[in-house]
CSV table of C-alpha atoms in Angstrom, one decimal:
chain,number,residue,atom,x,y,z
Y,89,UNK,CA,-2.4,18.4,1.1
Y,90,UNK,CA,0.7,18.9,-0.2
Y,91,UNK,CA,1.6,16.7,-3.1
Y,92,UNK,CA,5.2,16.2,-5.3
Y,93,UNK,CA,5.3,16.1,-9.1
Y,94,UNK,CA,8.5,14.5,-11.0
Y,95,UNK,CA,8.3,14.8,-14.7
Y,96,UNK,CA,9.3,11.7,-16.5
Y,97,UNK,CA,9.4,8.3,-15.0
Y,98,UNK,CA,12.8,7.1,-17.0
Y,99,UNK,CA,15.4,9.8,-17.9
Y,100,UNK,CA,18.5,8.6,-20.4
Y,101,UNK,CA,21.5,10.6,-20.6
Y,102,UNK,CA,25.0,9.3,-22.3
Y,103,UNK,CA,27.9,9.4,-20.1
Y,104,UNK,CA,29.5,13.1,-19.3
Y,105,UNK,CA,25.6,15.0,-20.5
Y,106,UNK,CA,23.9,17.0,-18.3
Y,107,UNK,CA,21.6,15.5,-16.0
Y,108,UNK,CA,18.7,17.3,-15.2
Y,109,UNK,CA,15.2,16.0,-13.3
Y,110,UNK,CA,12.7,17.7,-12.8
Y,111,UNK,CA,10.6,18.4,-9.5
Y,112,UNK,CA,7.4,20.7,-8.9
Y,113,UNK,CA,5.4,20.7,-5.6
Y,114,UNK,CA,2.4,22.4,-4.6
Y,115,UNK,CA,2.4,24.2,-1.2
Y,116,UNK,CA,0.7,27.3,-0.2
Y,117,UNK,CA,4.1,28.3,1.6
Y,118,UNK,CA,7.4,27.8,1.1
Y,119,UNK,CA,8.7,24.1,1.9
Y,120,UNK,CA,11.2,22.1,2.9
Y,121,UNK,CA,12.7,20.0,0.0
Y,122,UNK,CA,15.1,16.8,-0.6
Y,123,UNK,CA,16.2,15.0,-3.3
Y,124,UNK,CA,17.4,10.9,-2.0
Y,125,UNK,CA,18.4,8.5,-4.8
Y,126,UNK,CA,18.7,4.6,-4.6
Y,127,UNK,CA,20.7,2.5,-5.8
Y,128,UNK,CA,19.8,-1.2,-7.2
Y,129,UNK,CA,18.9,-3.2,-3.8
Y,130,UNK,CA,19.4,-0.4,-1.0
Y,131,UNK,CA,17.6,1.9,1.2
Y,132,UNK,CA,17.0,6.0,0.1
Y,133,UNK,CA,20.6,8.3,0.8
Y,134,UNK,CA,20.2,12.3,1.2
Y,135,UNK,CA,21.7,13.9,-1.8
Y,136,UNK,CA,20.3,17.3,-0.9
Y,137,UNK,CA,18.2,19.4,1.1
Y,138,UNK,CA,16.8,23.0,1.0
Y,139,UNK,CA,15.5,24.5,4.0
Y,140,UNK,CA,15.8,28.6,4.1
Y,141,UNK,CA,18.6,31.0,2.7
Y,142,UNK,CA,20.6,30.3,0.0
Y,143,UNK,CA,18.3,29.1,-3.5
Y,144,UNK,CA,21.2,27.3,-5.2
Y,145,UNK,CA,21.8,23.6,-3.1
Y,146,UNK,CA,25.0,22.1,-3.3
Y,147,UNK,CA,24.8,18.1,-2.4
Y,148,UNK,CA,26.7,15.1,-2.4
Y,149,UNK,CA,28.4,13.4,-6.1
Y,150,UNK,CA,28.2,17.0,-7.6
Y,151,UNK,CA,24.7,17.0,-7.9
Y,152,UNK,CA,22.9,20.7,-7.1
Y,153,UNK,CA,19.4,22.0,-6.7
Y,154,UNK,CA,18.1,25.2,-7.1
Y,155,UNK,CA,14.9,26.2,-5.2
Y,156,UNK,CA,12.5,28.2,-7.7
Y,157,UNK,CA,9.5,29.5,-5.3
Y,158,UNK,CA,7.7,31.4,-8.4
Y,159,UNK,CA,7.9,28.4,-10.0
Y,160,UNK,CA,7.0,25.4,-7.5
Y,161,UNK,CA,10.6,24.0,-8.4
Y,162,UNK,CA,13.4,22.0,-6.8
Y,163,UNK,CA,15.0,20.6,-10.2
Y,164,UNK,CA,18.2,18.2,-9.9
Y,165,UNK,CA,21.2,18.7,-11.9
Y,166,UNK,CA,24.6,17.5,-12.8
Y,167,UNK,CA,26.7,19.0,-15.3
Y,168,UNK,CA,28.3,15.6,-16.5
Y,169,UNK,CA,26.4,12.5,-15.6
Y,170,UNK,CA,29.1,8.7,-14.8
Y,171,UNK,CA,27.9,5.4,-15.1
Y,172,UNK,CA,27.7,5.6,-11.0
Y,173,UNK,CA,25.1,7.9,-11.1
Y,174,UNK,CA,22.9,5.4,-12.8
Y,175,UNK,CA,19.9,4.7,-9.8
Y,176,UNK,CA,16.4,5.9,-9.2
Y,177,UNK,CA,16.1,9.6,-7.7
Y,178,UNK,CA,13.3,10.8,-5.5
Y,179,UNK,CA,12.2,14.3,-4.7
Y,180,UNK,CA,10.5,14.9,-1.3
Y,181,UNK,CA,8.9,18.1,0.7
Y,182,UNK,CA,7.5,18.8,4.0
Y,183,UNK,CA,5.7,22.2,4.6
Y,184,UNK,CA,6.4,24.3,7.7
Y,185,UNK,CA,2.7,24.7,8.7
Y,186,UNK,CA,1.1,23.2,11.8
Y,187,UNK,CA,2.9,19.9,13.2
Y,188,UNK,CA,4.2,17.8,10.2
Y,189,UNK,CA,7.5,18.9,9.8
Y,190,UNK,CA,8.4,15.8,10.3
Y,191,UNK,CA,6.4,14.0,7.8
Y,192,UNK,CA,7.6,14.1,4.2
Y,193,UNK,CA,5.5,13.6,1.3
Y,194,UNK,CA,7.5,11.8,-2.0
Y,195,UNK,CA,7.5,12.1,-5.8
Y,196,UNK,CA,7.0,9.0,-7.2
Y,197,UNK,CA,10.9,8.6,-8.3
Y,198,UNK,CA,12.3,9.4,-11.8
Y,199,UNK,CA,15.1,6.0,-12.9
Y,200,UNK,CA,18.0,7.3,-14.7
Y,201,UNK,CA,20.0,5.0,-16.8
Y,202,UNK,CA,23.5,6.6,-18.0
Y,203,UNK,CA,24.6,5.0,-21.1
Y,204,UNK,CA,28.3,4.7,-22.1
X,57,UNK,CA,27.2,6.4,10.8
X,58,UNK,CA,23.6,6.0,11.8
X,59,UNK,CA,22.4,2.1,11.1
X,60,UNK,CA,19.0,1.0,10.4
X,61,UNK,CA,18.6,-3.0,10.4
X,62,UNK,CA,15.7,-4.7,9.3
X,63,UNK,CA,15.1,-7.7,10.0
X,64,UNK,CA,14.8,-10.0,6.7
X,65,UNK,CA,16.1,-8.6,3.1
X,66,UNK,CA,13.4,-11.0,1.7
X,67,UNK,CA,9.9,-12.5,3.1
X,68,UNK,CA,7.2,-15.3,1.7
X,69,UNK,CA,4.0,-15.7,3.7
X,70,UNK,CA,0.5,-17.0,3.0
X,71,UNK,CA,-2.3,-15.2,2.6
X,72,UNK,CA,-4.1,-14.6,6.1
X,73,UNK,CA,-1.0,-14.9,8.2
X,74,UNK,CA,-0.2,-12.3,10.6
X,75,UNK,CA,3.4,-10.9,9.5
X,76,UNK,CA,5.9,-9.2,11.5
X,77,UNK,CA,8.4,-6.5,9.9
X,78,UNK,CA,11.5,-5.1,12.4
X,79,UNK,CA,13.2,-2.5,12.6
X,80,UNK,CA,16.0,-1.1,15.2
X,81,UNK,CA,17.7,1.9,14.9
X,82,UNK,CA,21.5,2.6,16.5
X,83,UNK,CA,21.4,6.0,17.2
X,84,UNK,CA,18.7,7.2,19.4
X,85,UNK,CA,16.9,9.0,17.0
X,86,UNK,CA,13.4,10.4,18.4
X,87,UNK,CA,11.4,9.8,14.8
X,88,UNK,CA,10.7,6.1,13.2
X,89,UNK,CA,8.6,5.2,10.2
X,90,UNK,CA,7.6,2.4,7.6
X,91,UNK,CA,7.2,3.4,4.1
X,92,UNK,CA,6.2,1.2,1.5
X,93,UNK,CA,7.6,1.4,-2.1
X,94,UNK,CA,5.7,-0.1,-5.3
X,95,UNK,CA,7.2,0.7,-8.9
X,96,UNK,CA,5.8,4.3,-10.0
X,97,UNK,CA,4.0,4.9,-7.3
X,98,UNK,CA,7.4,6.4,-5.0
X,99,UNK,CA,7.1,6.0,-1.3
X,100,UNK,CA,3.5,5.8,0.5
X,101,UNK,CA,4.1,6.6,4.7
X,102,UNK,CA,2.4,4.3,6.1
X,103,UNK,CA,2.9,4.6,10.4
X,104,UNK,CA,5.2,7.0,11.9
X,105,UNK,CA,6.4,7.5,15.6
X,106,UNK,CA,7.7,10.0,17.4
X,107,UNK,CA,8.4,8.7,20.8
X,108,UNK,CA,7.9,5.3,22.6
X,109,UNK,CA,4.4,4.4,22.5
X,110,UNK,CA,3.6,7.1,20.4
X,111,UNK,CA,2.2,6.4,16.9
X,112,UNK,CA,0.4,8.6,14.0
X,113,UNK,CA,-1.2,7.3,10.6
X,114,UNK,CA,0.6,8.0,7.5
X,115,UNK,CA,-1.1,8.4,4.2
X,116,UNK,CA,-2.3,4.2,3.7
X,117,UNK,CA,-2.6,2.7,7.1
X,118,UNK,CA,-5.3,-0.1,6.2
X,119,UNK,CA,-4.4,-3.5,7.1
X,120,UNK,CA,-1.2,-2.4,9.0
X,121,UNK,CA,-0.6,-1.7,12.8
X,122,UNK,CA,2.6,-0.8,14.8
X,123,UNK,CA,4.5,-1.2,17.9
X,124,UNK,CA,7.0,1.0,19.5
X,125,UNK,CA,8.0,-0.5,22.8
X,126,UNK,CA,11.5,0.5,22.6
X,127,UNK,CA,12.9,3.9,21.3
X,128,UNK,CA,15.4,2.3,18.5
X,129,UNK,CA,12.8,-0.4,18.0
X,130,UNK,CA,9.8,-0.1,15.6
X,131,UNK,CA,7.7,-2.9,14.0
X,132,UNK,CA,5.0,-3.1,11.4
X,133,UNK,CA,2.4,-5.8,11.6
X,134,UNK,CA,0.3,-7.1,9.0
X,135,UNK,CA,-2.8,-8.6,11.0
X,136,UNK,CA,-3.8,-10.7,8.1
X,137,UNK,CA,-1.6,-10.8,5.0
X,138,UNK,CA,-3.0,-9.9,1.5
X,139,UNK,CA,-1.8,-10.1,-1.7
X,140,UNK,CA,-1.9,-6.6,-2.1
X,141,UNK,CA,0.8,-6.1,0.3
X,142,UNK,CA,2.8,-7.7,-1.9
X,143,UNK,CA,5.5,-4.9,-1.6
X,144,UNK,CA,8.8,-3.7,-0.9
X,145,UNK,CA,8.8,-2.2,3.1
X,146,UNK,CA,11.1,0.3,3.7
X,147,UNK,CA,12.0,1.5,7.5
X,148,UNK,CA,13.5,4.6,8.3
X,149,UNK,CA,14.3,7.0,11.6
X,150,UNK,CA,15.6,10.3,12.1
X,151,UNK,CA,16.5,12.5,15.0
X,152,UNK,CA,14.1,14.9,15.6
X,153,UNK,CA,9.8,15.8,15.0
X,154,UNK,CA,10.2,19.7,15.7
X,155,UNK,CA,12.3,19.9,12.4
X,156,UNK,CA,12.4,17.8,9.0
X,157,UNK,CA,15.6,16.3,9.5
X,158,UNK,CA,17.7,14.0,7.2
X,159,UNK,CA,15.7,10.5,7.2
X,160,UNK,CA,18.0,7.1,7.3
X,161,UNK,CA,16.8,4.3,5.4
X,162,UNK,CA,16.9,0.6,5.9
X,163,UNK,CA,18.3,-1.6,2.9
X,164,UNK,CA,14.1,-2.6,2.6
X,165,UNK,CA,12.0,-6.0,3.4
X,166,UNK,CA,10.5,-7.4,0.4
X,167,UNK,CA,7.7,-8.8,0.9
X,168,UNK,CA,5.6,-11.4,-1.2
X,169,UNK,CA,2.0,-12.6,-0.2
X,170,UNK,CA,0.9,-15.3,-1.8
C-alpha cells in the first residue's frame, strides 16, 4: 500500500522566509501527487497537483512543487511566506496501478504558523 | 464554483444513537467520499462512491455505512454512535474515477459522542 510521509508536524517561519514542507511517498511507480491546505474552520482547497511532464509545479498563492522521483519527493515551497499563508498543509498521492486512481491516500498534515 | 454542503457544521449525540451525516454536491460529479480528520493523524477515507448505488471501503470503515441514492447526494451513517467517533467528518466529490481529479471539500461536520 502506498503510504505519505510529511516531515514535521508544526513548521514556523517569520514573515517574508522561505517556506519549505517537506513530502516523501513510497510507490513502486510513479504517482500522482497534491498538496491541499486548510485554513482554520474550512474544508481542504487544491494548491497543486503533479501528474506527468513537467517536474517543477506551479500552484495557487505562489506556492510550487517540484516532483523528485529518485528521491520519493513532492516538497512545497514558497520563496517569502505572509501571515495568509498561515493554515495546515496536506500532501496526498494516488498511484496509477490497477483501479484506485481515484482514491488518494494523505500525509498526516504539517501546521505552519507565520510569525510577524 | 463546485459546492459541497453538509449538512450541520457541528453535531452532539449520545452514545448508541444511530447518526446521520449529509452531503450534496452541485455539480454532477461522478466520485463522493467521507473522510474523517483527527489531529496528527491527516485524513482516514472512510466510504467512497463512484456512481449511484455504488460504494467501496476506504481504509477505516468499522462502525460506518453509506447511502448513495442520488448522484449529488451521499450520506454516512453511524449505526450506533461511539465515543471514538468523536471526530471531525469531512465530505468531498470529484468528477471523475478513471483519473485522480481535483477533490472538493465540504467546510466538515464535527462530530461529538458523548
Amino acid at each position: 500500500a502506498q503510504s505519505v510521509t510529511q516531515l514535521g508536524s508544526h513548521v514556523s517561519v517569520s514573515e517574508g522566509a522561505l517556506v519549505l514542507l517537506r513530502c516523501n511517498y513510497s510507490s513502486s511507480v510513479p504517482p500522482y501527487l497534491f498538496w491541499y491546505v486548510q485554513y482554520p474552520n474550512q474544508g481542504l482547497q487544491l494548491l497543486l497537483k503533479y501528474t506527468t511532464g513537467a517536474t517543477l509545479v506551479k500552484g495557487i498563492n505562489g506556492f510550487e512543487a517540484e516532483f523528485k522521483k529518485s528521491e520519493t519527493s513532492f516538497h512545497l515551497t514558497k520563496p517569502s511566506a505572509h501571515m495568509s499563508d498561515a493554515a495546515e498543509y496536506f500532501c496526498a498521492v494516488s498511484d496509477r496501478s490497477g483501479g484506485s486512481n481515484y482514491k488518494l491516500t494523505f500525509g498526516k498534515g504539517t501546521l505552519l504558523t507565520v510569525n510577524p | 464554483d463546485v459546492k459541497v454542503t453538509q449538512s450541520s457544521r457541528y453535531l452532539v449525540k449520545r452514545t448508541g444513537e444511530k447518526v446521520f451525516l449529509e452531503c450534496v454536491q452541485d455539480m454532477d460529479h461522478e466520485n463522493m467520499f467521507w473522510y474523517r480528520q483527527d489531529p496528527g493523524l491527516g485524513l482516514r477515507l472512510i466510504y467512497f462512491s463512484y456512481d449511484v448505488k455504488m460504494k467501496e471501503k476506504g481504509d477505516i470503515p468499522e462502525g460506518y455505512s453509506v447511502s448513495r441514492e442520488k448522484k449529488e447526494r451521499f450520506s454516512l451513517i453511524l449505526e450506533s454512535a461511539s465515543t471514538n467517533q468523536t471526530s471531525m467528518y469531512l465530505c468531498a466529490s470529484s468528477l471523475r474515477w478513471t483519473v485522480p481529479e481535483k477533490l472538493f471539500f465540504g467546510s466538515g461536520t464535527q462530530l461529538s459522542v458523548l
